[in-house]
Amino acid sequence: MSIVGTALMLMVTSPVTLPLHISMQATIEQRIIIRIPTRPTQRPRRRAPSGIVWRERPTDDCQPVSEISRARFTRPGVVDLLMQDRSLVRARLSSECVALGYYSAFYLVPGDDGQICASRDAIVSRAGNECAISGFHRLEPRQND
């Protein structure tokens, strides 16, 4: 047999290889983390300096993160949120979360709807500790009787 005949025989008896189709997939995920600056308080007070006493009223279980302007830790387990419209909303936490008061800010990771919700979301300290939000209340000045 000649070299050409051997080559033809190898081509006929060897398996046929088809070109490979390579596909790649990339998944891009976004996670938005919002830093909320806090206003330091000197000592917890029972009354505001102006003598205003605040009353908690029921409000929605979800608050839009884009409306939060600042926050203040008034006592363990409580974060008061100053909203863009100058109203106050109190976030009650499921535990005292004393570590939150040591830092000048905390983080919120809103849901896909752009809101933070009670029983769903948490406040995260700069050290990474999470404090679940148990509820929200609107703060209104109590009328003197």
PDB file of C-alpha atoms in Angstrom:
ATOM      1  CA  MET A   1       0.000   0.000   0.000  1.00  0.00           C
ATOM      2  CA  SER A   2       1.201   3.447  -0.729  1.00  0.00           C
ATOM      3  CA  ILE A   3       1.313   6.373   1.617  1.00  0.00           C
ATOM      4  CA  VAL A   4      -1.726   7.938  -0.071  1.00  0.00           C
ATOM      5  CA  GLY A   5      -3.718   4.707   0.272  1.00  0.00           C
ATOM      6  CA  THR A   6      -2.818   4.453   3.970  1.00  0.00           C
ATOM      7  CA  ALA A   7      -3.842   8.047   4.541  1.00  0.00           C
ATOM      8  CA  LEU A   8      -7.187   7.488   2.781  1.00  0.00           C
ATOM      9  CA  MET A   9      -7.766   4.358   4.819  1.00  0.00           C
ATOM     10  CA  LEU A  10      -7.053   6.246   8.072  1.00  0.00           C
ATOM     11  CA  MET A  11      -9.419   9.035   7.066  1.00  0.00           C
ATOM     12  CA  VAL A  12     -12.229   6.607   6.340  1.00  0.00           C
ATOM     13  CA  THR A  13     -11.786   4.520   9.501  1.00  0.00           C
ATOM     14  CA  SER A  14     -11.117   7.371  11.947  1.00  0.00           C
ATOM     15  CA  PRO A  15     -14.109   9.000  13.661  1.00  0.00           C
ATOM     16  CA  VAL A  16     -15.363  12.264  12.224  1.00  0.00           C
ATOM     17  CA  THR A  17     -14.904  15.252  14.499  1.00  0.00           C
ATOM     18  CA  LEU A  18     -17.324  18.118  14.182  1.00  0.00           C
ATOM     19  CA  PRO A  19     -16.450  21.661  15.127  1.00  0.00           C
ATOM     20  CA  LEU A  20     -17.275  22.410  18.765  1.00  0.00           C
ATOM     21  CA  HIS A  21     -19.812  25.109  19.544  1.00  0.00           C
ATOM     22  CA  ILE A  22     -18.700  26.939  22.658  1.00  0.00           C
ATOM     23  CA  SER A  23     -21.132  29.204  24.441  1.00  0.00           C
ATOM     24  CA  MET A  24     -20.424  31.313  27.489  1.00  0.00           C
ATOM     25  CA  GLN A  25     -22.832  32.974  29.862  1.00  0.00           C
ATOM     26  CA  ALA A  26     -22.203  35.862  32.197  1.00  0.00           C
ATOM     27  CA  THR A  27     -24.575  36.814  34.980  1.00  0.00           C
ATOM     28  CA  ILE A  28     -24.367  40.334  36.344  1.00  0.00           C
ATOM     29  CA  GLU A  29     -25.935  41.016  39.711  1.00  0.00           C
ATOM     30  CA  GLN A  30     -26.315  44.359  41.368  1.00  0.00           C
ATOM     31  CA  ARG A  31     -26.536  44.957  45.069  1.00  0.00           C
ATOM     32  CA  ILE A  32     -27.185  48.448  46.300  1.00  0.00           C
ATOM     33  CA  ILE A  33     -25.986  49.350  49.759  1.00  0.00           C
ATOM     34  CA  ILE A  34     -26.925  52.759  51.107  1.00  0.00           C
ATOM     35  CA  ARG A  35     -24.891  54.520  53.801  1.00  0.00           C
ATOM     36  CA  ILE A  36     -27.042  56.532  56.210  1.00  0.00           C
ATOM     37  CA  PRO A  37     -25.179  59.245  58.175  1.00  0.00           C
ATOM     38  CA  THR A  38     -26.105  59.578  61.821  1.00  0.00           C
ATOM     39  CA  ARG A  39     -26.182  62.531  64.109  1.00  0.00           C
ATOM     40  CA  PRO A  40     -24.375  61.885  67.378  1.00  0.00           C
ATOM     41  CA  THR A  41     -26.324  62.372  70.573  1.00  0.00           C
ATOM     42  CA  GLN A  42     -24.657  63.379  73.805  1.00  0.00           C
ATOM     43  CA  ARG A  43     -26.827  61.392  76.200  1.00  0.00           C
ATOM     44  CA  PRO A  44     -30.205  59.800  75.849  1.00  0.00           C
ATOM     45  CA  ARG A  45     -32.844  62.257  77.011  1.00  0.00           C
ATOM     46  CA  ARG A  46     -36.419  61.772  78.002  1.00  0.00           C
ATOM     47  CA  ARG A  47     -37.393  65.057  76.400  1.00  0.00           C
ATOM     48  CA  ALA A  48     -36.011  66.968  73.458  1.00  0.00           C
ATOM     49  CA  PRO A  49     -34.224  70.246  74.328  1.00  0.00           C
ATOM     50  CA  SER A  50     -37.293  72.228  73.269  1.00  0.00           C
ATOM     51  CA  GLY A  51     -39.471  70.242  75.673  1.00  0.00           C
ATOM     52  CA  ILE A  52     -41.307  68.378  72.910  1.00  0.00           C
ATOM     53  CA  VAL A  53     -42.600  64.949  73.859  1.00  0.00           C
ATOM     54  CA  TRP A  54     -43.037  62.603  70.912  1.00  0.00           C
ATOM     55  CA  ARG A  55     -45.931  60.199  70.422  1.00  0.00           C
ATOM     56  CA  GLU A  56     -45.561  57.098  68.243  1.00  0.00           C
ATOM     57  CA  ARG A  57     -48.295  56.524  65.682  1.00  0.00           C
ATOM     58  CA  PRO A  58     -48.712  53.486  63.400  1.00  0.00           C
ATOM     59  CA  THR A  59     -47.314  53.828  59.896  1.00  0.00           C
ATOM     60  CA  ASP A  60     -46.515  51.676  56.871  1.00  0.00           C
ATOM     61  CA  ASP A  61     -44.346  48.580  57.349  1.00  0.00           C
ATOM     62  CA  CYS A  62     -42.149  49.702  54.438  1.00  0.00           C
ATOM     63  CA  GLN A  63     -40.333  53.028  54.026  1.00  0.00           C
ATOM     64  CA  PRO A  64     -38.714  54.330  50.816  1.00  0.00           C
ATOM     65  CA  VAL A  65     -34.946  54.465  51.277  1.00  0.00           C
ATOM     66  CA  SER A  66     -34.636  57.415  48.892  1.00  0.00           C
ATOM     67  CA  GLU A  67     -36.630  59.535  51.371  1.00  0.00           C
ATOM     68  CA  ILE A  68     -34.270  58.980  54.333  1.00  0.00           C
ATOM     69  CA  SER A  69     -32.085  62.010  54.991  1.00  0.00           C
ATOM     70  CA  ARG A  70     -30.379  61.274  58.319  1.00  0.00           C
ATOM     71  CA  ALA A  71     -30.697  59.023  61.341  1.00  0.00           C
ATOM     72  CA  ARG A  72     -30.209  59.287  65.087  1.00  0.00           C
ATOM     73  CA  PHE A  73     -29.788  56.641  67.773  1.00  0.00           C
ATOM     74  CA  THR A  74     -31.899  57.802  70.681  1.00  0.00           C
ATOM     75  CA  ARG A  75     -31.611  54.677  72.820  1.00  0.00           C
ATOM     76  CA  PRO A  76     -30.720  51.004  72.364  1.00  0.00           C
ATOM     77  CA  GLY A  77     -33.065  49.227  69.977  1.00  0.00           C
ATOM     78  CA  VAL A  78     -34.363  52.434  68.395  1.00  0.00           C
ATOM     79  CA  VAL A  79     -33.277  54.445  65.348  1.00  0.00           C
ATOM     80  CA  ASP A  80     -35.080  57.672  64.466  1.00  0.00           C
ATOM     81  CA  LEU A  81     -35.064  58.432  60.739  1.00  0.00           C
ATOM     82  CA  LEU A  82     -35.345  62.015  59.507  1.00  0.00           C
ATOM     83  CA  MET A  83     -37.125  61.884  56.172  1.00  0.00           C
ATOM     84  CA  GLN A  84     -36.692  64.302  53.245  1.00  0.00           C
ATOM     85  CA  ASP A  85     -40.048  65.946  54.060  1.00  0.00           C
ATOM     86  CA  ARG A  86     -38.725  66.694  57.603  1.00  0.00           C
ATOM     87  CA  SER A  87     -40.997  64.096  59.237  1.00  0.00           C
ATOM     88  CA  LEU A  88     -39.651  61.596  61.769  1.00  0.00           C
ATOM     89  CA  VAL A  89     -40.060  57.829  61.513  1.00  0.00           C
ATOM     90  CA  ARG A  90     -38.907  55.553  64.320  1.00  0.00           C
ATOM     91  CA  ALA A  91     -37.473  52.157  63.408  1.00  0.00           C
ATOM     92  CA  ARG A  92     -37.749  49.663  66.238  1.00  0.00           C
ATOM     93  CA  LEU A  93     -35.132  46.922  66.132  1.00  0.00           C
ATOM     94  CA  SER A  94     -35.626  43.318  67.198  1.00  0.00           C
ATOM     95  CA  SER A  95     -32.736  43.622  69.670  1.00  0.00           C
ATOM     96  CA  GLU A  96     -30.895  46.455  71.399  1.00  0.00           C
ATOM     97  CA  CYS A  97     -28.015  46.532  68.892  1.00  0.00           C
ATOM     98  CA  VAL A  98     -25.777  48.684  71.073  1.00  0.00           C
ATOM     99  CA  ALA A  99     -22.929  48.427  68.543  1.00  0.00           C
ATOM    100  CA  LEU A 100     -24.823  50.704  66.139  1.00  0.00           C
ATOM    101  CA  GLY A 101     -24.310  53.728  68.391  1.00  0.00           C
ATOM    102  CA  TYR A 102     -20.513  53.545  68.222  1.00  0.00           C
ATOM    103  CA  TYR A 103     -20.243  54.419  64.554  1.00  0.00           C
ATOM    104  CA  SER A 104     -21.024  57.572  62.622  1.00  0.00           C
ATOM    105  CA  ALA A 105     -23.123  55.739  60.039  1.00  0.00           C
ATOM    106  CA  PHE A 106     -24.824  52.466  59.230  1.00  0.00           C
ATOM    107  CA  TYR A 107     -25.858  50.670  56.068  1.00  0.00           C
ATOM    108  CA  LEU A 108     -29.207  49.658  54.636  1.00  0.00           C
ATOM    109  CA  VAL A 109     -29.647  47.083  51.908  1.00  0.00           C
ATOM    110  CA  PRO A 110     -33.053  47.844  50.381  1.00  0.00           C
ATOM    111  CA  GLY A 111     -35.107  45.241  48.581  1.00  0.00           C
ATOM    112  CA  ASP A 112     -35.695  45.268  44.846  1.00  0.00           C
ATOM    113  CA  ASP A 113     -38.604  47.651  45.464  1.00  0.00           C
ATOM    114  CA  GLY A 114     -36.266  50.367  46.844  1.00  0.00           C
ATOM    115  CA  GLN A 115     -37.766  50.190  50.323  1.00  0.00           C
ATOM    116  CA  ILE A 116     -36.777  48.901  53.717  1.00  0.00           C
ATOM    117  CA  CYS A 117     -39.457  46.839  55.367  1.00  0.00           C
ATOM    118  CA  ALA A 118     -40.107  45.620  58.890  1.00  0.00           C
ATOM    119  CA  SER A 119     -39.683  41.856  59.354  1.00  0.00           C
ATOM    120  CA  ARG A 120     -37.738  41.692  56.070  1.00  0.00           C
ATOM    121  CA  ASP A 121     -34.740  44.024  56.197  1.00  0.00           C
ATOM    122  CA  ALA A 122     -32.006  44.866  58.676  1.00  0.00           C
ATOM    123  CA  ILE A 123     -29.751  47.747  59.608  1.00  0.00           C
ATOM    124  CA  VAL A 124     -26.077  46.817  59.262  1.00  0.00           C
ATOM    125  CA  SER A 125     -23.405  48.485  61.384  1.00  0.00           C
ATOM    126  CA  ARG A 126     -20.077  49.418  59.870  1.00  0.00           C
ATOM    127  CA  ALA A 127     -18.575  46.470  61.755  1.00  0.00           C
ATOM    128  CA  GLY A 128     -20.973  44.107  59.954  1.00  0.00           C
ATOM    129  CA  ASN A 129     -23.465  43.412  62.753  1.00  0.00           C
ATOM    130  CA  GLU A 130     -27.048  43.096  61.547  1.00  0.00           C
ATOM    131  CA  CYS A 131     -30.056  44.319  63.498  1.00  0.00           C
ATOM    132  CA  ALA A 132     -33.443  43.260  62.142  1.00  0.00           C
ATOM    133  CA  ILE A 133     -36.139  45.927  61.899  1.00  0.00           C
ATOM    134  CA  SER A 134     -39.254  44.865  63.794  1.00  0.00           C
ATOM    135  CA  GLY A 135     -41.483  47.857  63.000  1.00  0.00           C
ATOM    136  CA  PHE A 136     -41.872  51.515  62.053  1.00  0.00           C
ATOM    137  CA  HIS A 137     -43.786  54.286  63.807  1.00  0.00           C
ATOM    138  CA  ARG A 138     -44.420  57.870  62.760  1.00  0.00           C
ATOM    139  CA  LEU A 139     -43.383  60.383  65.443  1.00  0.00           C
ATOM    140  CA  GLU A 140     -45.683  63.303  66.174  1.00  0.00           C
ATOM    141  CA  PRO A 141     -45.338  65.939  68.865  1.00  0.00           C
ATOM    142  CA  ARG A 142     -47.715  65.250  71.743  1.00  0.00           C
ATOM    143  CA  GLN A 143     -50.182  68.052  72.323  1.00  0.00           C
ATOM    144  CA  ASN A 144     -50.114  69.599  75.787  1.00  0.00           C
ATOM    145  CA  ASP A 145     -53.431  69.007  77.487  1.00  0.00           C
TER     146      ASP A 145
END
